[in-house]
Short mmCIF file of C-alpha atoms and ligand atoms in Angstrom, two decimals:
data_model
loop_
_atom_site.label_atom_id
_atom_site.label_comp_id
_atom_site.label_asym_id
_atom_site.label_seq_id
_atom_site.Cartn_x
_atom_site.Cartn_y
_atom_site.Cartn_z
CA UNK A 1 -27.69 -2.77 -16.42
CA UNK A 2 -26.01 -6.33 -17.28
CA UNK A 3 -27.06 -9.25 -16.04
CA UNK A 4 -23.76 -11.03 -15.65
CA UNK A 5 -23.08 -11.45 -11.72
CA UNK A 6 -21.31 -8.00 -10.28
CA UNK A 7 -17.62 -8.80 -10.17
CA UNK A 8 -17.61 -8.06 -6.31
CA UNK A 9 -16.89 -10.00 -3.34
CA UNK A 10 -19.37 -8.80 -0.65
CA UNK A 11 -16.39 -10.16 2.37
CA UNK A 12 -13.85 -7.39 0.99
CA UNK A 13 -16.20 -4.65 0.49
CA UNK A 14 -17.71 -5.31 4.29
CA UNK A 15 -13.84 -5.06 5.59
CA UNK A 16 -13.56 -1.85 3.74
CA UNK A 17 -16.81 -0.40 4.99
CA UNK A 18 -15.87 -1.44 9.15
CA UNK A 19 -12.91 1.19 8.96
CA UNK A 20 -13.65 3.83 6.30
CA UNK A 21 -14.07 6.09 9.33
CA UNK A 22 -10.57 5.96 10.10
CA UNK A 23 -9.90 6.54 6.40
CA UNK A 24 -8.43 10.17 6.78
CA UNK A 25 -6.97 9.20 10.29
CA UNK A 26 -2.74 9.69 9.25
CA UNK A 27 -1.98 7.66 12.35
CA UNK A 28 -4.35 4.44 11.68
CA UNK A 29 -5.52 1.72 9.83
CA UNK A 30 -4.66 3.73 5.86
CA UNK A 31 -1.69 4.47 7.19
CA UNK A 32 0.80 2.98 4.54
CA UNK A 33 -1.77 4.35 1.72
CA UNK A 34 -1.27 7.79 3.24
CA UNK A 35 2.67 7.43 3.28
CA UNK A 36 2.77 5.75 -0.63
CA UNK A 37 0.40 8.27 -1.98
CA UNK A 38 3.08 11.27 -2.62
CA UNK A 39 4.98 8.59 -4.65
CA UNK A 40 1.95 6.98 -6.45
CA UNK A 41 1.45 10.84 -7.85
CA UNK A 42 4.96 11.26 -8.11
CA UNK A 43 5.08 8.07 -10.67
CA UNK A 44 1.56 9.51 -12.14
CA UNK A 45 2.55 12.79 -12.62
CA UNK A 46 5.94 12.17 -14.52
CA UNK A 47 4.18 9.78 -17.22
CA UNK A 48 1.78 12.35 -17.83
CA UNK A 49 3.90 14.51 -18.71
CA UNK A 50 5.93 12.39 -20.55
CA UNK A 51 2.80 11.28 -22.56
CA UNK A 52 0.52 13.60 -22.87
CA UNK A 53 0.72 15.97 -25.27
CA UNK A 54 -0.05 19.36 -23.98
CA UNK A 55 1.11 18.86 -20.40
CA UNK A 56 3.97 20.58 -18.96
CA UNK A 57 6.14 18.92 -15.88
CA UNK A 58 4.43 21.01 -13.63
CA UNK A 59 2.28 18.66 -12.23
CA UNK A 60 -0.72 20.36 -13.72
CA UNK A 61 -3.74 18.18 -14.53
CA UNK A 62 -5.41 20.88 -15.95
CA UNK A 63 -9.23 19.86 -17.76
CA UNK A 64 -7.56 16.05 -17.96
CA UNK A 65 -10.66 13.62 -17.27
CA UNK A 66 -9.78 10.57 -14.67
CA UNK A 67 -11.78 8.45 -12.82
CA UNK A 68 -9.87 6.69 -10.19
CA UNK A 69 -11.14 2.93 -9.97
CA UNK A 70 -12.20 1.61 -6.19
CA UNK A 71 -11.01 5.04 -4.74
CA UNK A 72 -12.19 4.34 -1.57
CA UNK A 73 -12.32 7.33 1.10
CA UNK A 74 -10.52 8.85 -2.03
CA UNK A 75 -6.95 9.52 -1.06
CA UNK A 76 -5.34 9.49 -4.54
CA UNK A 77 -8.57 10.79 -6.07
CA UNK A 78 -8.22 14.41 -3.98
CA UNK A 79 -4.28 14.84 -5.00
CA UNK A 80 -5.64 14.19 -9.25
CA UNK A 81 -8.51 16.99 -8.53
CA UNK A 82 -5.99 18.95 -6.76
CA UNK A 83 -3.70 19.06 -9.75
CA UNK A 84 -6.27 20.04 -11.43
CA UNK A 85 -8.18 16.96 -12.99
CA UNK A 86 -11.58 16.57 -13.69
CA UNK A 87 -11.76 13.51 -11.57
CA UNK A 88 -14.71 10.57 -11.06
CA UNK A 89 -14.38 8.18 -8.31
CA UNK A 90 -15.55 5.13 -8.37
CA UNK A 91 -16.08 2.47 -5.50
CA UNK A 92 -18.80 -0.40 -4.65
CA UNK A 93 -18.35 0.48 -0.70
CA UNK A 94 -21.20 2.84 0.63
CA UNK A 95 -19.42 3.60 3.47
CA UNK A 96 -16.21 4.85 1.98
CA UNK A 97 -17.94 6.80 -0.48
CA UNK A 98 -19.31 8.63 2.17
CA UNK A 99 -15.97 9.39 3.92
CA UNK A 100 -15.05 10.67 0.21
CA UNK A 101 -17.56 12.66 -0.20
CA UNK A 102 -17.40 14.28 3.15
CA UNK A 103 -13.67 14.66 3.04
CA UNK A 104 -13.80 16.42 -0.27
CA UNK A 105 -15.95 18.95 0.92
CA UNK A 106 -14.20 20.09 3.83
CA UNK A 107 -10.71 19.89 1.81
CA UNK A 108 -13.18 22.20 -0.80
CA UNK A 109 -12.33 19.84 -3.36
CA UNK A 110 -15.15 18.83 -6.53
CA UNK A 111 -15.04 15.14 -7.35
CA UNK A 112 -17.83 13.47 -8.77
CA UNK A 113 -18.34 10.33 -6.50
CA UNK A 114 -20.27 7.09 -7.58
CA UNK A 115 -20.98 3.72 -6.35
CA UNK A 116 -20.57 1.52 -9.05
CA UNK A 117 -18.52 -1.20 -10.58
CA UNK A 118 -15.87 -0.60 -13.18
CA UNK A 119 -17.67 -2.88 -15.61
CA UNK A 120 -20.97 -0.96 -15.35
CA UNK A 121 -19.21 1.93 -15.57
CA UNK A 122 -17.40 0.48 -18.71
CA UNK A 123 -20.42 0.04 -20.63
CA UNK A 124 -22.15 3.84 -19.09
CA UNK A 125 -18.75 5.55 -19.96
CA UNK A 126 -16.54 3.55 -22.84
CA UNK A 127 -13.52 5.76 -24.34
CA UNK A 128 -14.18 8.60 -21.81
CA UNK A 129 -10.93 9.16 -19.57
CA UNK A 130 -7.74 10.83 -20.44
CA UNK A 131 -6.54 9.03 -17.45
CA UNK A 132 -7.75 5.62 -15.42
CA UNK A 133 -5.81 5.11 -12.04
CA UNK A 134 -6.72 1.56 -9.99
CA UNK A 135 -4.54 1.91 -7.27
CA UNK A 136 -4.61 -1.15 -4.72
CA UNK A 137 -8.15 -2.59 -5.24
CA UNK A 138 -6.91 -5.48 -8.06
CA UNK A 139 -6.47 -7.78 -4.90
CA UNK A 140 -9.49 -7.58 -3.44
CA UNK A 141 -11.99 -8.40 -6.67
CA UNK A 142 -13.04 -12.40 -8.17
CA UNK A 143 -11.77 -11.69 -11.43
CA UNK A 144 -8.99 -8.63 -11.49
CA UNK A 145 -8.95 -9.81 -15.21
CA UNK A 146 -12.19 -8.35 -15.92
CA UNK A 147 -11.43 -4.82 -14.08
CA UNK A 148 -8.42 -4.93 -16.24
CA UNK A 149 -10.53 -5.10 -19.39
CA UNK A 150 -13.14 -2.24 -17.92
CA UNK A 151 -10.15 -0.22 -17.06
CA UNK A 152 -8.98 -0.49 -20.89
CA UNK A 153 -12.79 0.40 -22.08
CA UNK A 154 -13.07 3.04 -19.72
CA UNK A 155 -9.61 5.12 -21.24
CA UNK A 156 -9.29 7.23 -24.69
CA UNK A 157 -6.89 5.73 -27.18
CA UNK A 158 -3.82 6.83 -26.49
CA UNK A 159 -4.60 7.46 -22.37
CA UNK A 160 -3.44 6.22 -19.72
CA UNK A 161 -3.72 3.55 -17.39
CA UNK A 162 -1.87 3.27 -13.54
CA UNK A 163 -2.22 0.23 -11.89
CA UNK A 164 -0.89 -0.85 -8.42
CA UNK A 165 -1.53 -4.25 -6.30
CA UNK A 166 1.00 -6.38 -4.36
CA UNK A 167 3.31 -9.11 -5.98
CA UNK A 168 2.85 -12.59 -5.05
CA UNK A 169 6.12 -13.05 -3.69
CA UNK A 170 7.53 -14.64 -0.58
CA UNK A 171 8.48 -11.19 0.23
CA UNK A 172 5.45 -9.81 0.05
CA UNK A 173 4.05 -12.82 2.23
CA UNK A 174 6.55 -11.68 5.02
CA UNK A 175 6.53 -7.98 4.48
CA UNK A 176 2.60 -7.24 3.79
CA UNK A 177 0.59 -10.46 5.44
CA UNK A 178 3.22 -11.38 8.55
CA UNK A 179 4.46 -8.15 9.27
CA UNK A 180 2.22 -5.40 9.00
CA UNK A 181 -0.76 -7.55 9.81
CA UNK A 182 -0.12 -9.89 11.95
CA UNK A 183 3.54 -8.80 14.25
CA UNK A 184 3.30 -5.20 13.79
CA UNK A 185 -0.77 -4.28 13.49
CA UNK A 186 -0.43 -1.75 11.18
CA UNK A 187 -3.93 -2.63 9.05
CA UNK A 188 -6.18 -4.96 10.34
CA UNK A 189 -5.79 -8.66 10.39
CA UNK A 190 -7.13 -10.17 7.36
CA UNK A 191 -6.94 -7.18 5.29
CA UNK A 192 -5.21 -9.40 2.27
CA UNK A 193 -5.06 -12.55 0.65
CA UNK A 194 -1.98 -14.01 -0.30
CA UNK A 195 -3.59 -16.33 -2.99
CA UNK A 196 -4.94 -12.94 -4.45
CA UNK A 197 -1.83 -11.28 -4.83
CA UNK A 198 -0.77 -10.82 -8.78
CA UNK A 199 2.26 -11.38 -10.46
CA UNK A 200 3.69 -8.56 -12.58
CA UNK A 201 3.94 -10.73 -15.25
CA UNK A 202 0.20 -12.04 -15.15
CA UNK A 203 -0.76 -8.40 -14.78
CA UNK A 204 1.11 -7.09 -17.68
CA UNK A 205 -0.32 -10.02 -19.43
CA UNK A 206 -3.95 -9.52 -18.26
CA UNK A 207 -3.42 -5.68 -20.07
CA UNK A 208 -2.29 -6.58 -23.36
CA UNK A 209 -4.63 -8.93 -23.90
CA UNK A 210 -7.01 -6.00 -23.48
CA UNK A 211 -5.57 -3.88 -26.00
CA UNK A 212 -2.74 -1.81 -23.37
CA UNK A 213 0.55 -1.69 -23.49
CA UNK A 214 2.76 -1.58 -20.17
CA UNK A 215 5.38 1.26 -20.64
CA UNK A 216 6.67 1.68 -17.11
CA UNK A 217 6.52 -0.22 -13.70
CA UNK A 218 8.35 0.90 -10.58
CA UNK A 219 8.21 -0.86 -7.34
CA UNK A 220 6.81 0.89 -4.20
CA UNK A 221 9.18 0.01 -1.15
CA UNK A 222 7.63 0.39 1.81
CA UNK A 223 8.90 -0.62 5.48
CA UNK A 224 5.81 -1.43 7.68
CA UNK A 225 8.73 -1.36 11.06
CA UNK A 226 10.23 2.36 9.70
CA UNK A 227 7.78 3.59 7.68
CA UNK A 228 10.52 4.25 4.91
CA UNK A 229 9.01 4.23 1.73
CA UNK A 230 10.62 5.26 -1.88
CA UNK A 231 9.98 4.50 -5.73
CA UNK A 232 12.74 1.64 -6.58
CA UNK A 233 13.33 -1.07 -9.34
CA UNK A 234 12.46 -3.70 -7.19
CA UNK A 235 8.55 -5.21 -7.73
CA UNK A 236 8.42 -8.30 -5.02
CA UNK A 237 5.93 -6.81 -2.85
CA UNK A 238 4.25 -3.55 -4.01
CA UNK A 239 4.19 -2.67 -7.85
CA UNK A 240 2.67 0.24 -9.59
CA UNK A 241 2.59 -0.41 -14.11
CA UNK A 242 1.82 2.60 -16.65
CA UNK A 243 0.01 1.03 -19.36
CA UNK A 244 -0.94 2.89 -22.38
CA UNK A 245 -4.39 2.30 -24.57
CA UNK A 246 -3.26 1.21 -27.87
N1 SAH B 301 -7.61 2.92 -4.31
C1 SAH B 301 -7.65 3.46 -2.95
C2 SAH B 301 -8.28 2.49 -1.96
C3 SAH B 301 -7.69 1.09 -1.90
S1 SAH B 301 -8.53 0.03 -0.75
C4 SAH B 301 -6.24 3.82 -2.55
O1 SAH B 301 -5.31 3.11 -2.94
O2 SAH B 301 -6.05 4.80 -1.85
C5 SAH B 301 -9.47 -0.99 -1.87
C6 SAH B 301 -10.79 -0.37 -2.28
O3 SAH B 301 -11.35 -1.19 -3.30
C7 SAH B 301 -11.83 -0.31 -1.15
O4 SAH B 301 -12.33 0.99 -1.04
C8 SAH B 301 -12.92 -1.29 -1.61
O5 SAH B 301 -14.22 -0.89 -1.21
C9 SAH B 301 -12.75 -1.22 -3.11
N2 SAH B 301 -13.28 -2.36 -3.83
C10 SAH B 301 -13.11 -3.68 -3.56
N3 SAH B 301 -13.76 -4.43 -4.48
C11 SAH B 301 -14.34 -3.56 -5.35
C12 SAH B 301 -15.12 -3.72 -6.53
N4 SAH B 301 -15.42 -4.93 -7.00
N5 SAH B 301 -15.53 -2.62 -7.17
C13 SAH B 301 -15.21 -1.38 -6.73
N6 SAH B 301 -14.47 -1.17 -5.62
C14 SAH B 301 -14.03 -2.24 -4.94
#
């Protein structure tokens, strides 16, 4: 165990533990994660078989190791072990965890569920995962930077890396923080931080300085009035990057 200060800010983690119950609720406050999630393993699923070797286009995960970074009531960690990956989940919320766990065995689903920080995990785990995913949990941490780096010790050479979080855009002011939190109430008041919100750029940058190298990013469009959402080239408010281990 290191003795460097956990890279964890107690406020966010206590916002995610108030509504994990409502994790699995379609209609509430996950909402948008429920609606972005077929697209999120849309975007996952074509790079892995792009890069890969061994995997076919038909979305099979088969014996693949991933461990999905602050999974929370594990939404995108059920669709990876549904395809067929060995998957590890990985969140500092108790609460959520518990949702995760409970969800996964009623969907009958095996996913190995821990409560632990990337960075511990890092050092437990280095060069494990075919696959690291850290979907929408980058905003929420002191130093994203640092996740970043576990992320890159956590992956084999050569794997994989998905990472999604919301530009720091105007747009994304209006769009994530004024309308779906404020106008609209889709998630709860408070839910982000504007001044936490990361550029691509400074993202892309954070990776390579940790050894990865971003091979794909995609924009995730999603309207909090009409609850369209799509893939598109566009990254001012939500952004997902493929980054490869070098
Ligand atoms: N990745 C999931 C959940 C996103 S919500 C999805 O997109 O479906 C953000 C999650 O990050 C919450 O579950 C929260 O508990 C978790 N989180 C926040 N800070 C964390 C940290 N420092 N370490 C691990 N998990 C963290």
């Amino acid at each position: 165990m290191s003795s460097q200060p956990l890279n964890v800010n107690e406020d966010e983690i206590a916002k995610f533990e108030q509504v994990a119950s409502q994790w699995w609720d379609l209609t509430g406050d996950f909402k948008p994660l429920h609606q972005i999630n077929p697209l999120r393993v849309q975007f996952i699923s074509q790079h892995i078989a792009l890069q890969v070797e061994g995997v076919d286009s038909k979305n099979s995960f088969y014996d693949m190791q991933m461990i999905d970074v602050g999974c929370g009531g594990g939404i995108l960690s059920e669709s990876l072990a549904k395809l067929g990956a060995n998957v590890t989940g990985i969140d500092m919320g108790t609460e959520p965890l518990n949702v995760a766990k409970l969800h996964a065995l009623e969907t009958g689903v095996s996913i190995n569920y821990q409560k632990i920080t990337a960075e511990e995990k890092a050092l437990e785990n280095p060069g494990t995962f075919d696959v690291v995913t850290c979907m929408e949990m980058l905003e929420h941490v002191p130093d994203p930077a640092s996740v970043i780096q576990a992320c890159s010790t956590l992956v084999k050479p050569g794997g994989l890396i998905f990472f999604s979080t919301l530009n720091k855009s105007i747009k994304s002011y209006l769009l994530a923080i004024l309308a779906a939190e404020k106008l609209l109430k889709i998630v709860p008041d408070g839910t982000h931080d504007h001044d936490k919100f990361i550029r691509p750029s400074q993202l892309i940058g954070w990776a390579e300085e940790h050894g990865l190298k971003c091979i794909d990013a995609s924009g995730i469009h999603y309207n909090p009035i009409t609850g369209n959402h799509k893939l598109n080239d566009s990254l001012d408010v939500n952004y997902i990057l493929c980054c490869r281990k070098l």
